[in-house]
mmCIF file of C-alpha atoms in Angstrom:
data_model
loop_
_atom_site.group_PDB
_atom_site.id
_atom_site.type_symbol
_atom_site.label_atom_id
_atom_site.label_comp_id
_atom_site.label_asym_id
_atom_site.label_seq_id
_atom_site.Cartn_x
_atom_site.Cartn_y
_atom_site.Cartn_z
ATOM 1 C CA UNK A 12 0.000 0.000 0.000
ATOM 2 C CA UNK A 13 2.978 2.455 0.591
ATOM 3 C CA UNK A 14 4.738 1.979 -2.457
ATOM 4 C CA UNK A 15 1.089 2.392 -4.274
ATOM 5 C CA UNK A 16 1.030 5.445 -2.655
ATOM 6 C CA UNK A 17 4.468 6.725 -3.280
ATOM 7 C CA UNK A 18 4.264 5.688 -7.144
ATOM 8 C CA UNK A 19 0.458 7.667 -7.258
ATOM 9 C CA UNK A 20 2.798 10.564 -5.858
ATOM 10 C CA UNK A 21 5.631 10.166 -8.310
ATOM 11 C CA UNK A 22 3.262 9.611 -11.499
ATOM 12 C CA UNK A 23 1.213 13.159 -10.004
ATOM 13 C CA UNK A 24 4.874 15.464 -9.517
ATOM 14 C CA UNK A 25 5.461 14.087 -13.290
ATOM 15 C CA UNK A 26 2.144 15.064 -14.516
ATOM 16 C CA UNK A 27 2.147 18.275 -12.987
ATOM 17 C CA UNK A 28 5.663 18.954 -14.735
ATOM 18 C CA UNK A 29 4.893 17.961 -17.865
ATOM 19 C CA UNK A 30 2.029 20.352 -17.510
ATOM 20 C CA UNK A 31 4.291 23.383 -16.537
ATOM 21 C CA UNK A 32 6.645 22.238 -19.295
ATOM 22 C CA UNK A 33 3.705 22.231 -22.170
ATOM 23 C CA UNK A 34 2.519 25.548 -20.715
ATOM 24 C CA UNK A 35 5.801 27.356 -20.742
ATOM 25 C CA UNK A 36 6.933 25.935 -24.483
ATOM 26 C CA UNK A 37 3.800 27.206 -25.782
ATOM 27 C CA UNK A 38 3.883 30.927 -24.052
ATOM 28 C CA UNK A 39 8.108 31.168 -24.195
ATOM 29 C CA UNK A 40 8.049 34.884 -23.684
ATOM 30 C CA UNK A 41 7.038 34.069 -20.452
ATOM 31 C CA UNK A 42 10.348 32.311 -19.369
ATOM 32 C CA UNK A 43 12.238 35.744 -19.785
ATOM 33 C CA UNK A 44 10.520 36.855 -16.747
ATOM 34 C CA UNK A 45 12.310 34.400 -14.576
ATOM 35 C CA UNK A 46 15.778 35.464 -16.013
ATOM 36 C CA UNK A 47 14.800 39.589 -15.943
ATOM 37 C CA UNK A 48 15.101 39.104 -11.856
ATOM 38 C CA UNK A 49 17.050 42.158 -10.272
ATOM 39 C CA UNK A 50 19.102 40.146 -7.996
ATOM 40 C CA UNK A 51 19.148 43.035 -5.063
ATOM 41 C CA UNK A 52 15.478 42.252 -4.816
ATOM 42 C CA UNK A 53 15.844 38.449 -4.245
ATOM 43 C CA UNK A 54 18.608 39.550 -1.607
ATOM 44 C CA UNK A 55 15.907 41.980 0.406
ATOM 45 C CA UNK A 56 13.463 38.889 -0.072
ATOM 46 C CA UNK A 57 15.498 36.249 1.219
ATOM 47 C CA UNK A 58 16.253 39.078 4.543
ATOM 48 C CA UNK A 59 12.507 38.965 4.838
ATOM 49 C CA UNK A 60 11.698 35.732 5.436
ATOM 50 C CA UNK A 61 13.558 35.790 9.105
ATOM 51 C CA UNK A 62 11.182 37.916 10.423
ATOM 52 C CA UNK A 63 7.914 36.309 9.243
ATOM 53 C CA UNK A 64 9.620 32.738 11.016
ATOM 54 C CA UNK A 65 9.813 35.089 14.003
ATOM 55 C CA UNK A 66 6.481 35.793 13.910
ATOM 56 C CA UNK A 67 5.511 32.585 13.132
ATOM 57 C CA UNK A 68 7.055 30.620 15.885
ATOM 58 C CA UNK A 69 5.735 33.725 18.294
ATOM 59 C CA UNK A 70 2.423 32.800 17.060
ATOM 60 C CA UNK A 71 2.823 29.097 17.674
ATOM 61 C CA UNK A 72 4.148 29.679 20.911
ATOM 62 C CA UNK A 73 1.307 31.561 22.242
ATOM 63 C CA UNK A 74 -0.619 28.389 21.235
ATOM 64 C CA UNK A 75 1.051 26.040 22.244
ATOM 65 C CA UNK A 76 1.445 27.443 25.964
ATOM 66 C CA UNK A 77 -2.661 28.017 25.711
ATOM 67 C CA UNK A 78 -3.415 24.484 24.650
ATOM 68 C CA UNK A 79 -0.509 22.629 26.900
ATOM 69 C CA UNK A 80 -0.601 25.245 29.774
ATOM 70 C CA UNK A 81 3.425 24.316 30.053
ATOM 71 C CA UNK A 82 5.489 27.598 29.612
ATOM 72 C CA UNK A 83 8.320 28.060 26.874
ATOM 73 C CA UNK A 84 11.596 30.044 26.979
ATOM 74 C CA UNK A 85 11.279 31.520 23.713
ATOM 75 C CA UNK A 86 14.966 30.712 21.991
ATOM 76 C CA UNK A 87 15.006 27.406 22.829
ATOM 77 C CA UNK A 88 11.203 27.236 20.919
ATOM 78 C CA UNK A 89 12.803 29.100 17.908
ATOM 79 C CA UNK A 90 15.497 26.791 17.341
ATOM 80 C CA UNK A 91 12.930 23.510 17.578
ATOM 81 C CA UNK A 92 10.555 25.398 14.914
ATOM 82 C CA UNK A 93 13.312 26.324 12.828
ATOM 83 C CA UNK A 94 14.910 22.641 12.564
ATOM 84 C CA UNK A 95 11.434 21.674 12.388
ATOM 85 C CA UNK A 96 10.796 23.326 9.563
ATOM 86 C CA UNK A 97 14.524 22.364 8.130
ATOM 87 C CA UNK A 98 13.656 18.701 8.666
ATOM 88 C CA UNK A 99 10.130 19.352 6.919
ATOM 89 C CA UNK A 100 12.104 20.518 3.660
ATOM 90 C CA UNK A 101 14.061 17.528 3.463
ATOM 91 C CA UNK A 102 12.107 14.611 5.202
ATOM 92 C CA UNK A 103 8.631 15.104 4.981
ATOM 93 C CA UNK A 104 6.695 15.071 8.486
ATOM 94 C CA UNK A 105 9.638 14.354 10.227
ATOM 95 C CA UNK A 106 10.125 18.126 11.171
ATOM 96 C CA UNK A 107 6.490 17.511 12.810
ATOM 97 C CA UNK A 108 8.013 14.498 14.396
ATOM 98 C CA UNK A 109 10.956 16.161 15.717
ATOM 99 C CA UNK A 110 9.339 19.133 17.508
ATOM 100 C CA UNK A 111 6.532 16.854 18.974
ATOM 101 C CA UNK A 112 9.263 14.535 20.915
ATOM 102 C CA UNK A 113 11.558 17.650 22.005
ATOM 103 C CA UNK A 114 8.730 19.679 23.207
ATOM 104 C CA UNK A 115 8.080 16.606 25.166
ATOM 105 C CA UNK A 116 11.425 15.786 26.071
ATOM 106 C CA UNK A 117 12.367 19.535 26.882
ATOM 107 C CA UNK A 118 9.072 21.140 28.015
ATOM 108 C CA UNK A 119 6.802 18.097 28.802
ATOM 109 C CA UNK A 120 4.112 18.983 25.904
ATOM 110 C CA UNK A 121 2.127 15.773 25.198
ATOM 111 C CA UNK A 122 2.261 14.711 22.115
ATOM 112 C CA UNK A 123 -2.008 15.138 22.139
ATOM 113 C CA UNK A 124 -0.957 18.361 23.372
ATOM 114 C CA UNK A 125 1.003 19.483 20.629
ATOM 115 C CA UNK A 126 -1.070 18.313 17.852
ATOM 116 C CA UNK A 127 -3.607 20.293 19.659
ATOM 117 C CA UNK A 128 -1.446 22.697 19.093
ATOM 118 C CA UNK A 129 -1.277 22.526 15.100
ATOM 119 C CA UNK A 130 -5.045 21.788 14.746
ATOM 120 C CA UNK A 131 -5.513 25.217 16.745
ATOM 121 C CA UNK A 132 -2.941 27.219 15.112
ATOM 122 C CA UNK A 133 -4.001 26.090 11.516
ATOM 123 C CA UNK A 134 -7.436 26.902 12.337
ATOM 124 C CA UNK A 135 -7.101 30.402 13.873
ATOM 125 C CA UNK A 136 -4.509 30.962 10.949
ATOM 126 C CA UNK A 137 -6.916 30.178 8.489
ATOM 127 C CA UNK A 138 -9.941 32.442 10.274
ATOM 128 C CA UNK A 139 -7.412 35.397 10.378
ATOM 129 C CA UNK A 140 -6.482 35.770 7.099
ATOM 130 C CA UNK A 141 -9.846 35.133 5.182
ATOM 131 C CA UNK A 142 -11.337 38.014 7.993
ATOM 132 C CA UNK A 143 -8.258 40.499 6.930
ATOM 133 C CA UNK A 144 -9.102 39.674 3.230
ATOM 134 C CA UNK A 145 -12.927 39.921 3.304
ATOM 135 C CA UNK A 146 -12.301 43.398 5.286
ATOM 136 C CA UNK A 147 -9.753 44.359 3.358
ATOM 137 C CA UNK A 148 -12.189 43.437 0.072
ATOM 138 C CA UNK A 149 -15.402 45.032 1.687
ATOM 139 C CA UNK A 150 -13.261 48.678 2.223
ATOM 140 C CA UNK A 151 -11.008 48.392 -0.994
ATOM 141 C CA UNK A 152 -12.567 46.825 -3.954
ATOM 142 C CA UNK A 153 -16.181 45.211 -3.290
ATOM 143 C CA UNK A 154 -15.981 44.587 -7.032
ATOM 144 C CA UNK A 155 -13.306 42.029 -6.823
ATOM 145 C CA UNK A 156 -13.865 39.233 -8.963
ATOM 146 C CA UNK A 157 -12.030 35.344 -8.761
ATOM 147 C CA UNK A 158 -12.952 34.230 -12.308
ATOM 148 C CA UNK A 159 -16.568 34.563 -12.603
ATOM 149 C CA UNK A 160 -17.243 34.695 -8.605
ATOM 150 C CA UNK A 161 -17.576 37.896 -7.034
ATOM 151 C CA UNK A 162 -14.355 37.363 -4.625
ATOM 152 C CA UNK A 163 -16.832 39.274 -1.643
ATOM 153 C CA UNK A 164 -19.228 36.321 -1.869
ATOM 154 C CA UNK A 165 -16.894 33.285 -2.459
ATOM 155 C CA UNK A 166 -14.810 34.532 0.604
ATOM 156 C CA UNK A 167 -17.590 35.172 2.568
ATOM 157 C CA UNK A 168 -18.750 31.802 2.112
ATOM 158 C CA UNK A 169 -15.545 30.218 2.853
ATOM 159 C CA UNK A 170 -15.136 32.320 5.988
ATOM 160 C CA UNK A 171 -18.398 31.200 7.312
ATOM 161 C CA UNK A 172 -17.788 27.205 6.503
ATOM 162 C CA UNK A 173 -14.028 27.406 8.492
ATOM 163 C CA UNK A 174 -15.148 29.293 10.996
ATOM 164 C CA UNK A 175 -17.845 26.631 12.256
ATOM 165 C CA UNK A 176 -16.702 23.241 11.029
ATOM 166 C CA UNK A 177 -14.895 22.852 13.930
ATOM 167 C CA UNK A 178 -17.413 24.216 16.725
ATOM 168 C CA UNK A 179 -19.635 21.888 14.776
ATOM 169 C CA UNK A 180 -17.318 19.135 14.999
ATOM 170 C CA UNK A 181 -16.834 19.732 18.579
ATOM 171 C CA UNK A 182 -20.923 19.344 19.234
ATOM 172 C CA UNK A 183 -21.401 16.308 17.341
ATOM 173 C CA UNK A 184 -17.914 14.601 18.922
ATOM 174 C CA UNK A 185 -19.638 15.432 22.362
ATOM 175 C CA UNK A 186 -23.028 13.428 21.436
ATOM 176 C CA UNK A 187 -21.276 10.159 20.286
ATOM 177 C CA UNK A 188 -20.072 7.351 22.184
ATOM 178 C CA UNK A 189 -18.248 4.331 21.323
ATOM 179 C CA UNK A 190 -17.527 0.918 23.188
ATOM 180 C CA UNK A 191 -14.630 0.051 20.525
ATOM 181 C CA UNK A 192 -11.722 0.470 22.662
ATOM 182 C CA UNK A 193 -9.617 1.782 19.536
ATOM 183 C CA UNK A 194 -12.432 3.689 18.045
ATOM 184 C CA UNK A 195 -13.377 4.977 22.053
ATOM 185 C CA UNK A 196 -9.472 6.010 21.792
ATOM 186 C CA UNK A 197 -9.462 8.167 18.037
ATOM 187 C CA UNK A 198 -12.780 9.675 19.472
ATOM 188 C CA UNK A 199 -11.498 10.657 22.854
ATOM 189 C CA UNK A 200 -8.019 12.245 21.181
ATOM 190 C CA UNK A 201 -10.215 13.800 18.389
ATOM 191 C CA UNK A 202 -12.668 15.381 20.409
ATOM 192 C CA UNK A 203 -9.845 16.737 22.751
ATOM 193 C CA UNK A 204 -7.532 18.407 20.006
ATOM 194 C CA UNK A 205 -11.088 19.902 18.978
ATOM 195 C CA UNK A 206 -12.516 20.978 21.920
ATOM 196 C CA UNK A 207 -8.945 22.747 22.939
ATOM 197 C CA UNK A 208 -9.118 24.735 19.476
ATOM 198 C CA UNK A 209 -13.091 25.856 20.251
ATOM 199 C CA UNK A 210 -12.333 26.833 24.067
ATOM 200 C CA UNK A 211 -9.308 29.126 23.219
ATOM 201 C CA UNK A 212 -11.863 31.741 21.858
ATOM 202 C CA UNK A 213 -13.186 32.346 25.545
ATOM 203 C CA UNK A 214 -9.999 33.651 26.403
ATOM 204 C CA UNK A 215 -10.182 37.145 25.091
ATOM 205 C CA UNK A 216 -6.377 38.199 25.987
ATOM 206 C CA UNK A 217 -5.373 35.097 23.855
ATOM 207 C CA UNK A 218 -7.365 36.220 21.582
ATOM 208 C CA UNK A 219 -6.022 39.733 21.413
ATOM 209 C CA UNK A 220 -2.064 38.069 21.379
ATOM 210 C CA UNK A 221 -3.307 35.767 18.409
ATOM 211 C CA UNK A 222 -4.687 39.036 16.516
ATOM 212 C CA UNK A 223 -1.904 40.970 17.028
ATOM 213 C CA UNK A 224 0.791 38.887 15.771
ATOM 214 C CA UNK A 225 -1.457 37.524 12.814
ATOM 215 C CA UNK A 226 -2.030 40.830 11.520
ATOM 216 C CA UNK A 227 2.294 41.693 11.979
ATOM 217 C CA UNK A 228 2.361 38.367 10.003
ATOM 218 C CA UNK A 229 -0.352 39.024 7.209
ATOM 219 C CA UNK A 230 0.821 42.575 6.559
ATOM 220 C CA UNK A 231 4.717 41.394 6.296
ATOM 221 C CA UNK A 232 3.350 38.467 3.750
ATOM 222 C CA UNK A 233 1.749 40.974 1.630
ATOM 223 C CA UNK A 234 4.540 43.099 1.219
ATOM 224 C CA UNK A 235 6.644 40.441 0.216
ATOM 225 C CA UNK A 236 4.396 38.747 -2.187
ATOM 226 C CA UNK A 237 3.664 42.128 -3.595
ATOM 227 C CA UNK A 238 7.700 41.950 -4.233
ATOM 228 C CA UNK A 239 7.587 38.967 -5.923
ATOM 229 C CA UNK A 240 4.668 40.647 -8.521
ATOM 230 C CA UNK A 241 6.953 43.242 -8.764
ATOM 231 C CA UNK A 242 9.984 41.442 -9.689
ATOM 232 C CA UNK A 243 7.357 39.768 -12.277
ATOM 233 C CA UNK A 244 6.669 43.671 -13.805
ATOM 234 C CA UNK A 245 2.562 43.222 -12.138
ATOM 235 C CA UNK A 246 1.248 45.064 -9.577
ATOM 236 C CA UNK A 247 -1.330 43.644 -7.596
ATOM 237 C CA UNK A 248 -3.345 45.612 -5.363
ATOM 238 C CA UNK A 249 -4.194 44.890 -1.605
ATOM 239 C CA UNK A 250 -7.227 43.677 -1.521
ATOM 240 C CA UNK A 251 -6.336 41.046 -4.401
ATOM 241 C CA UNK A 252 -2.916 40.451 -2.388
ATOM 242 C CA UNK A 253 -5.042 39.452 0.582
ATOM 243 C CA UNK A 254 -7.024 36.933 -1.685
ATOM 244 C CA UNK A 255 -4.387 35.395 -3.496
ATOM 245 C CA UNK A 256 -2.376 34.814 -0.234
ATOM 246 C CA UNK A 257 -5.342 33.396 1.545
ATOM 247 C CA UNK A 258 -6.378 30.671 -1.217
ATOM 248 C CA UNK A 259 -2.596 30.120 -1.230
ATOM 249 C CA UNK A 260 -2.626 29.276 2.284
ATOM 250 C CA UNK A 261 -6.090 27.313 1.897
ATOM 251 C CA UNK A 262 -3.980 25.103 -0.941
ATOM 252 C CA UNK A 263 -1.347 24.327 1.518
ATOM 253 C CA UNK A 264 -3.685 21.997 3.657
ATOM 254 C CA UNK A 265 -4.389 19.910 0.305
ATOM 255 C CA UNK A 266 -1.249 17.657 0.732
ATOM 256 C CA UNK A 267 -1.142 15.536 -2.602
ATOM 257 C CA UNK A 268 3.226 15.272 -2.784
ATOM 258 C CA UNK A 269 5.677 15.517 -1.064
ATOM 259 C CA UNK A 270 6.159 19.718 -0.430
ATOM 260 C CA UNK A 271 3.554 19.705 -2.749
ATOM 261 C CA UNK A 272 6.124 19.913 -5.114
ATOM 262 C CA UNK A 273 4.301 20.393 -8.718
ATOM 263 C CA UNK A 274 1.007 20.732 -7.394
ATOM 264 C CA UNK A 275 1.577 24.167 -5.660
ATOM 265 C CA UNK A 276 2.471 25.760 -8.496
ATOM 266 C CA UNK A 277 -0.396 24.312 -10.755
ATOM 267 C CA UNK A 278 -2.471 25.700 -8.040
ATOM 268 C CA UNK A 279 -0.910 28.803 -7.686
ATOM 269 C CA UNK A 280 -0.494 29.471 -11.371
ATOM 270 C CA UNK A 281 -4.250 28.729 -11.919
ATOM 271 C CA UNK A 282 -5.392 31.303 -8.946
ATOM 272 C CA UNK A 283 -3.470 33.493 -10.333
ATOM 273 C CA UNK A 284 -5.258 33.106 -13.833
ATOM 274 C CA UNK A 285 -8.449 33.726 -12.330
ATOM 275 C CA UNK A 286 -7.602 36.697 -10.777
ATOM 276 C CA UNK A 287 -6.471 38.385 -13.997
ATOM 277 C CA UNK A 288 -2.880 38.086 -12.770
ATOM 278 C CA UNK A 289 -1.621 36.003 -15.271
ATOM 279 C CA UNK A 290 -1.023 31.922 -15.127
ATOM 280 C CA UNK A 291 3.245 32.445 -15.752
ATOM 281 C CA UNK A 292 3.429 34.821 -12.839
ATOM 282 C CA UNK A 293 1.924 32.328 -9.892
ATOM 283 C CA UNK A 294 3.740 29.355 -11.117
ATOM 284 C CA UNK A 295 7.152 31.603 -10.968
ATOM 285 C CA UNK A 296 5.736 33.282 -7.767
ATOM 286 C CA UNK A 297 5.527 29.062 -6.204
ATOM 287 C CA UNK A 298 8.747 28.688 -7.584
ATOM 288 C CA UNK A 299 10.854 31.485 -6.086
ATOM 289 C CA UNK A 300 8.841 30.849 -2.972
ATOM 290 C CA UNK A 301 10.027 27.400 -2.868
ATOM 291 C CA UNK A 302 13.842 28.084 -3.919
ATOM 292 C CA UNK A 303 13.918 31.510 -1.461
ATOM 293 C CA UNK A 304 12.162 29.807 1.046
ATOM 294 C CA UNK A 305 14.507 27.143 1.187
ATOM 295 C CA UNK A 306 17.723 28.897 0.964
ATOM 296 C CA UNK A 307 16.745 30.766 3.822
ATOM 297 C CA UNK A 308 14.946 27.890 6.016
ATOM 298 C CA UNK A 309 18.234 26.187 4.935
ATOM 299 C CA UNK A 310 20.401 29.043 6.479
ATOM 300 C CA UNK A 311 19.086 28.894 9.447
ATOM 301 C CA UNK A 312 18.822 25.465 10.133
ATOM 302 C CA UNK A 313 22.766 25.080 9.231
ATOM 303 C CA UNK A 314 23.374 27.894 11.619
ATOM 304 C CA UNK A 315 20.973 25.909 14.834
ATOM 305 C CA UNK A 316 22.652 22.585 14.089
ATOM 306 C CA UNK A 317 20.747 21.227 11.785
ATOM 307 C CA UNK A 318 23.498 19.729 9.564
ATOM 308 C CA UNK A 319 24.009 16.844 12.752
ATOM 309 C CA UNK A 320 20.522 16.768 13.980
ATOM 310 C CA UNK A 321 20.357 15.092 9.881
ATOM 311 C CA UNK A 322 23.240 12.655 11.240
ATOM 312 C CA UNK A 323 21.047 11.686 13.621
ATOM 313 C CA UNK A 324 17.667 11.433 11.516
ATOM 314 C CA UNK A 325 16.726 8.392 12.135
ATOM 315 C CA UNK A 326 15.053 9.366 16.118
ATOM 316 C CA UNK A 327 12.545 11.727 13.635
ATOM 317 C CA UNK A 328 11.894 10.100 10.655
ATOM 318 C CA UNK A 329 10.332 7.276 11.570
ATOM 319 C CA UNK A 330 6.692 7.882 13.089
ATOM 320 C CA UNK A 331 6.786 7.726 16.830
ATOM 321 C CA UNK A 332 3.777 5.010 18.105
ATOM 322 C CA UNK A 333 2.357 7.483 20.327
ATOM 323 C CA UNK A 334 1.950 10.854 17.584
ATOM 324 C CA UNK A 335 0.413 8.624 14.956
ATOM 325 C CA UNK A 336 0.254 8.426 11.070
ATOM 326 C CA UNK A 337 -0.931 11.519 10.430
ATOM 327 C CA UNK A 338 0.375 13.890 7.533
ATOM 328 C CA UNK A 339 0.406 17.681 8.383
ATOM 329 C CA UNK A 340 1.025 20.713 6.903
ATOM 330 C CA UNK A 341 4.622 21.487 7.195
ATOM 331 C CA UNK A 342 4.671 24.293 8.293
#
């Protein structure tokens, strides 16, 4: 069943390629874009990206303290969501791995605890930056359009369906009981990593700490993806900024290969089509995202010791018993 799985992956990074390889050999003017680069502006890009892994791992802090109640000295954090992330780019899941047993190891966070963690942190990231983008639509450019949608309604439905699948979840969980003692076991672990993401929105000075940082981190994503467009020769207003980032972000949750390699930039290339951007300009955008990206998560994890935490890969890249199967978002 795994190597069906890994060949379904394989045969789907091809297909994807061959896709981006038809589309670019039949609109070639397109390819001088990536060469026309000023190479200052991939410099002040690659500076950027420190600061929105600061605020990242801020963020995730904050959540992880509210969901496992166990306090974290912030550098130490850093450093274990920075090789994280490092181990993500080269091992799939095992970055997720990795911080799961050292958060245990160095600041006793359950493993339940820390997926908690993710399932809260993915949700309130997702809730923050479809708000900022309908407000930002609603005050900017009501008119927006995503193809043929009206970008105010599509987002506002979107909104609506993210914001309550999981209190939803959370009140159906707490009506169902099972006597399967493995079932009885997903249900309980389920219905706690739920429940911990609905109850964090009673605590209004969480709330306020999860605002505040999200909207540091949404306004220093803009900027640099409005960079990127530049680099292109587009400009992109805000409110269409806000969009595309948000449905980028949605994509990210649809884990089909490894990184997503090949489908991220189909998906970003055809978001960007709808939008009026142009389909060349989000499958470059996915590109330099990816190479930046990793020349910078690379960086840092070199500099935090990540070239001998890979000697010793093993401990994180094979699934621990007790933080289950499960493929996440590496994020």
């Amino acid at each position: 069943m795994k190597k069906f799985k890994i060949l379904i992956r394989l045969i789907l990074v091809a297909a994807c390629f061959i896709y981006m390889v038809k589309f670019f050999l039949e609109n070639r003017d397109t390819i001088k874009i990536a060469f026309s680069l000023d190479a200052k502006l991939l410099f002040i890009l690659l500076l950027l990206h420190p600061p929105l892994y600061l605020l990242q791992s801020w963020r995730f802090k904050v959540v992880i303290e509210k969901c496992s109640k166990k306090e974290l000295f912030f550098l130490s954090w850093f450093k274990i969501f920075i090789l994280g992330r490092f181990l993500n780019t080269i091992f799939p899941q095992s970055g997720n791995i990795y911080r799961s047993i050292r958060l245990k190891k160095d600041f006793n966070v359950t493993y339940t605890g820390y997926i908690s963690s993710y399932a809260s942190i993915i949700w309130l990231d997702m809730c923050m930056n479809l708000v900022m983008a309908l407000a930002l639509i609603i005050l900017l450019n009501p008119g927006l359009k995503i193809g043929q949608f009206l970008a105010l309604k599509l987002m506002t439905i979107i909104t609506v369906v993210i914001i309550i699948a999981p209190i939803l979840a959370d009140l159906v969980l707490k009506k169902i009981l099972f006597s399967n003692r493995t079932l009885y076991w997903i249900h309980s672990k389920l219905s706690e990593v739920i429940a911990s993401s609905v109850d964090n929105l009673k605590d209004a000075a969480f709330l306020f700490k999860i605002v505040y940082i999200g909207m540091l981190s949404f306004t220093l994503t803009c900027i640099v993806l409005s960079l990127y467009f530049l680099s292109f020769g587009v400009h992109v207003d805000l409110p269409a900024l806000a969009v595309f980032y948000t449905l980028y972000k949605l994509s990210t949750f649809i884990v089909l290969t490894p990184g997503n390699l090949g489908v991220q930039e189909i998906m970003l290339g055809f978001i960007s089509a709808e939008m009026g951007i142009g389909m060349a300009q989000g499958v470059l955008l996915s590109v330099f995202i990816r190479v930046v990206g990793t020349c910078s998560i690379f960086m840092l994890g070199a500099a935090l010791g990540g070239i001998d935490l890979l000697r010793h890969r093993e401990e994180y890249t094979k699934n621990n018993e007790e933080t289950t199967d499960v493929s996440l978002p590496s994020r």
